[in-house]
């Protein structure tokens, strides 16, 4: 399961402020919204491709406490 809290994504403007997300194991999850609302930026945070601040648990492991290795 993916659990994220305190998601904050901004570029020239704030896209997501203090957001949260839970994706249970085995669920197909869609992210929908208008162009420019942060969908791709959110996927980059979920995939650990972006270093935006958030509290991220993956299968009960705190991603922030893991080493880069």
Short mmCIF file of N, CA and C in Angstrom, two decimals:
data_model
loop_
_atom_site.label_atom_id
_atom_site.label_comp_id
_atom_site.label_asym_id
_atom_site.label_seq_id
_atom_site.Cartn_x
_atom_site.Cartn_y
_atom_site.Cartn_z
N UNK A 1 0.85 -1.17 0.00
CA UNK A 1 0.00 0.00 0.00
C UNK A 1 0.90 1.24 0.00
N UNK A 2 0.48 2.23 -0.72
CA UNK A 2 1.16 3.52 -0.73
C UNK A 2 0.31 4.50 0.08
N UNK A 3 0.93 5.13 1.06
CA UNK A 3 0.28 6.15 1.87
C UNK A 3 1.16 7.39 1.86
N UNK A 4 0.61 8.52 1.45
CA UNK A 4 1.35 9.77 1.43
C UNK A 4 0.54 10.84 2.13
N UNK A 5 1.23 11.63 2.96
CA UNK A 5 0.61 12.75 3.66
C UNK A 5 1.48 13.98 3.47
N UNK A 6 0.89 15.13 3.66
CA UNK A 6 1.61 16.41 3.56
C UNK A 6 2.27 16.58 2.20
N UNK A 7 1.55 16.23 1.14
CA UNK A 7 2.07 16.39 -0.22
C UNK A 7 1.96 17.87 -0.59
N UNK A 8 3.09 18.45 -0.96
CA UNK A 8 3.14 19.85 -1.39
C UNK A 8 3.90 19.92 -2.70
N UNK A 9 3.22 20.33 -3.76
CA UNK A 9 3.84 20.44 -5.07
C UNK A 9 3.55 21.84 -5.61
N UNK A 10 4.61 22.54 -5.97
CA UNK A 10 4.42 23.88 -6.55
C UNK A 10 5.53 24.15 -7.54
N UNK A 11 5.22 24.93 -8.52
CA UNK A 11 6.17 25.42 -9.51
C UNK A 11 6.01 26.93 -9.54
N UNK A 12 5.45 27.50 -10.60
CA UNK A 12 5.15 28.92 -10.58
C UNK A 12 3.94 29.22 -9.69
N UNK A 13 3.11 28.22 -9.45
CA UNK A 13 1.96 28.34 -8.55
C UNK A 13 1.84 27.06 -7.74
N UNK A 14 1.08 27.11 -6.68
CA UNK A 14 0.85 25.92 -5.85
C UNK A 14 -0.13 25.00 -6.56
N UNK A 15 0.29 23.75 -6.76
CA UNK A 15 -0.57 22.76 -7.42
C UNK A 15 -1.26 21.86 -6.40
N UNK A 16 -0.50 21.39 -5.42
CA UNK A 16 -1.05 20.56 -4.36
C UNK A 16 -0.50 21.07 -3.04
N UNK A 17 -1.39 21.35 -2.09
CA UNK A 17 -0.97 21.86 -0.79
C UNK A 17 -1.56 21.00 0.31
N UNK A 18 -0.70 20.40 1.13
CA UNK A 18 -1.10 19.55 2.26
C UNK A 18 -2.03 18.43 1.81
N UNK A 19 -1.72 17.82 0.66
CA UNK A 19 -2.55 16.74 0.13
C UNK A 19 -2.23 15.41 0.78
N UNK A 20 -3.10 14.45 0.56
CA UNK A 20 -2.85 13.09 1.05
C UNK A 20 -3.38 12.10 0.02
N UNK A 21 -2.84 10.88 0.08
CA UNK A 21 -3.16 9.87 -0.92
C UNK A 21 -2.98 8.49 -0.30
N UNK A 22 -3.92 7.59 -0.55
CA UNK A 22 -3.80 6.19 -0.14
C UNK A 22 -4.14 5.34 -1.35
N UNK A 23 -3.22 4.46 -1.72
CA UNK A 23 -3.45 3.52 -2.83
C UNK A 23 -3.29 2.12 -2.25
N UNK A 24 -4.39 1.38 -2.04
CA UNK A 24 -4.29 0.03 -1.49
C UNK A 24 -3.63 -0.94 -2.48
N UNK A 25 -2.99 -1.97 -1.96
CA UNK A 25 -2.40 -3.00 -2.81
C UNK A 25 -3.47 -3.64 -3.69
N UNK A 26 -3.14 -3.91 -4.92
CA UNK A 26 -4.04 -4.61 -5.82
C UNK A 26 -5.13 -3.76 -6.44
N UNK A 27 -5.15 -2.46 -6.18
CA UNK A 27 -6.18 -1.58 -6.73
C UNK A 27 -5.65 -0.83 -7.94
N UNK A 28 -6.47 -0.76 -8.97
CA UNK A 28 -6.16 0.08 -10.10
C UNK A 28 -6.63 1.48 -9.75
N UNK A 29 -5.73 2.45 -9.84
CA UNK A 29 -6.03 3.81 -9.41
C UNK A 29 -5.77 4.77 -10.56
N UNK A 30 -6.73 5.62 -10.84
CA UNK A 30 -6.58 6.63 -11.88
C UNK A 30 -6.40 8.01 -11.26
N UNK A 31 -5.58 8.81 -11.91
CA UNK A 31 -5.39 10.20 -11.48
C UNK A 31 -5.91 11.07 -12.63
N UNK A 32 -6.98 11.80 -12.37
CA UNK A 32 -7.61 12.60 -13.41
C UNK A 32 -7.68 14.06 -12.97
N UNK A 33 -7.72 14.93 -13.94
CA UNK A 33 -7.83 16.35 -13.66
C UNK A 33 -7.48 17.16 -14.89
N UNK A 34 -7.72 18.44 -14.81
CA UNK A 34 -7.43 19.33 -15.92
C UNK A 34 -5.93 19.45 -16.14
N UNK A 35 -5.57 19.88 -17.33
CA UNK A 35 -4.18 20.12 -17.67
C UNK A 35 -3.57 21.15 -16.72
N UNK A 36 -2.35 20.86 -16.24
CA UNK A 36 -1.66 21.81 -15.39
C UNK A 36 -2.01 21.74 -13.91
N UNK A 37 -2.71 20.70 -13.48
CA UNK A 37 -3.13 20.62 -12.08
C UNK A 37 -2.21 19.77 -11.20
N UNK A 38 -1.13 19.20 -11.77
CA UNK A 38 -0.15 18.48 -10.99
C UNK A 38 -0.19 16.97 -11.08
N UNK A 39 -0.92 16.42 -12.04
CA UNK A 39 -1.01 14.96 -12.17
C UNK A 39 0.36 14.33 -12.42
N UNK A 40 1.08 14.83 -13.40
CA UNK A 40 2.40 14.29 -13.73
C UNK A 40 3.38 14.52 -12.59
N UNK A 41 3.35 15.69 -11.98
CA UNK A 41 4.23 15.98 -10.84
C UNK A 41 3.95 15.02 -9.69
N UNK A 42 2.68 14.69 -9.45
CA UNK A 42 2.32 13.74 -8.40
C UNK A 42 2.87 12.36 -8.73
N UNK A 43 2.74 11.92 -9.98
CA UNK A 43 3.28 10.62 -10.38
C UNK A 43 4.79 10.57 -10.21
N UNK A 44 5.47 11.68 -10.47
CA UNK A 44 6.92 11.73 -10.27
C UNK A 44 7.28 11.60 -8.79
N UNK A 45 6.47 12.17 -7.91
CA UNK A 45 6.70 12.03 -6.47
C UNK A 45 6.44 10.59 -6.04
N UNK A 46 5.35 10.00 -6.51
CA UNK A 46 5.02 8.61 -6.16
C UNK A 46 6.12 7.67 -6.64
N UNK A 47 6.66 7.90 -7.84
CA UNK A 47 7.70 7.06 -8.41
C UNK A 47 9.10 7.39 -7.93
N UNK A 48 9.22 8.30 -6.95
CA UNK A 48 10.50 8.72 -6.38
C UNK A 48 11.42 9.35 -7.42
N UNK A 49 10.84 9.97 -8.45
CA UNK A 49 11.62 10.67 -9.47
C UNK A 49 11.79 12.14 -9.14
N UNK A 50 11.04 12.63 -8.17
CA UNK A 50 11.08 14.02 -7.76
C UNK A 50 11.26 14.08 -6.25
N UNK A 51 11.97 15.07 -5.78
CA UNK A 51 12.25 15.18 -4.36
C UNK A 51 11.37 16.24 -3.70
N UNK A 52 10.08 16.18 -3.95
CA UNK A 52 9.14 17.09 -3.31
C UNK A 52 8.87 16.59 -1.90
N UNK A 53 8.76 17.50 -0.94
CA UNK A 53 8.55 17.06 0.45
C UNK A 53 7.19 16.41 0.65
N UNK A 54 7.19 15.27 1.34
CA UNK A 54 5.96 14.58 1.72
C UNK A 54 6.33 13.49 2.71
N UNK A 55 5.35 12.95 3.40
CA UNK A 55 5.55 11.80 4.28
C UNK A 55 5.04 10.60 3.51
N UNK A 56 5.93 9.67 3.17
CA UNK A 56 5.65 8.61 2.20
C UNK A 56 5.89 7.25 2.85
N UNK A 57 4.85 6.43 2.94
CA UNK A 57 4.98 5.05 3.40
C UNK A 57 4.68 4.11 2.25
N UNK A 58 5.56 3.14 2.03
CA UNK A 58 5.35 2.11 1.03
C UNK A 58 5.39 0.77 1.75
N UNK A 59 4.27 0.07 1.79
CA UNK A 59 4.14 -1.18 2.55
C UNK A 59 4.67 -1.02 3.98
N UNK A 60 4.25 0.05 4.63
CA UNK A 60 4.58 0.38 6.03
C UNK A 60 6.05 0.76 6.25
N UNK A 61 6.84 0.92 5.19
CA UNK A 61 8.22 1.40 5.32
C UNK A 61 8.23 2.90 5.01
N UNK A 62 8.81 3.68 5.91
CA UNK A 62 8.92 5.12 5.71
C UNK A 62 10.04 5.39 4.72
N UNK A 63 9.70 5.86 3.53
CA UNK A 63 10.66 6.09 2.46
C UNK A 63 11.73 7.10 2.89
N UNK A 64 11.35 8.08 3.69
CA UNK A 64 12.28 9.12 4.14
C UNK A 64 13.39 8.59 5.04
N UNK A 65 13.18 7.42 5.64
CA UNK A 65 14.18 6.84 6.53
C UNK A 65 15.13 5.88 5.82
N UNK A 66 14.86 5.58 4.55
CA UNK A 66 15.72 4.66 3.80
C UNK A 66 16.90 5.41 3.21
N UNK A 67 18.02 4.73 3.03
CA UNK A 67 19.19 5.34 2.41
C UNK A 67 18.98 5.40 0.89
N UNK A 68 19.76 6.23 0.22
CA UNK A 68 19.68 6.32 -1.24
C UNK A 68 20.10 5.02 -1.92
N UNK A 69 20.91 4.22 -1.23
CA UNK A 69 21.33 2.94 -1.79
C UNK A 69 20.19 1.95 -1.78
#
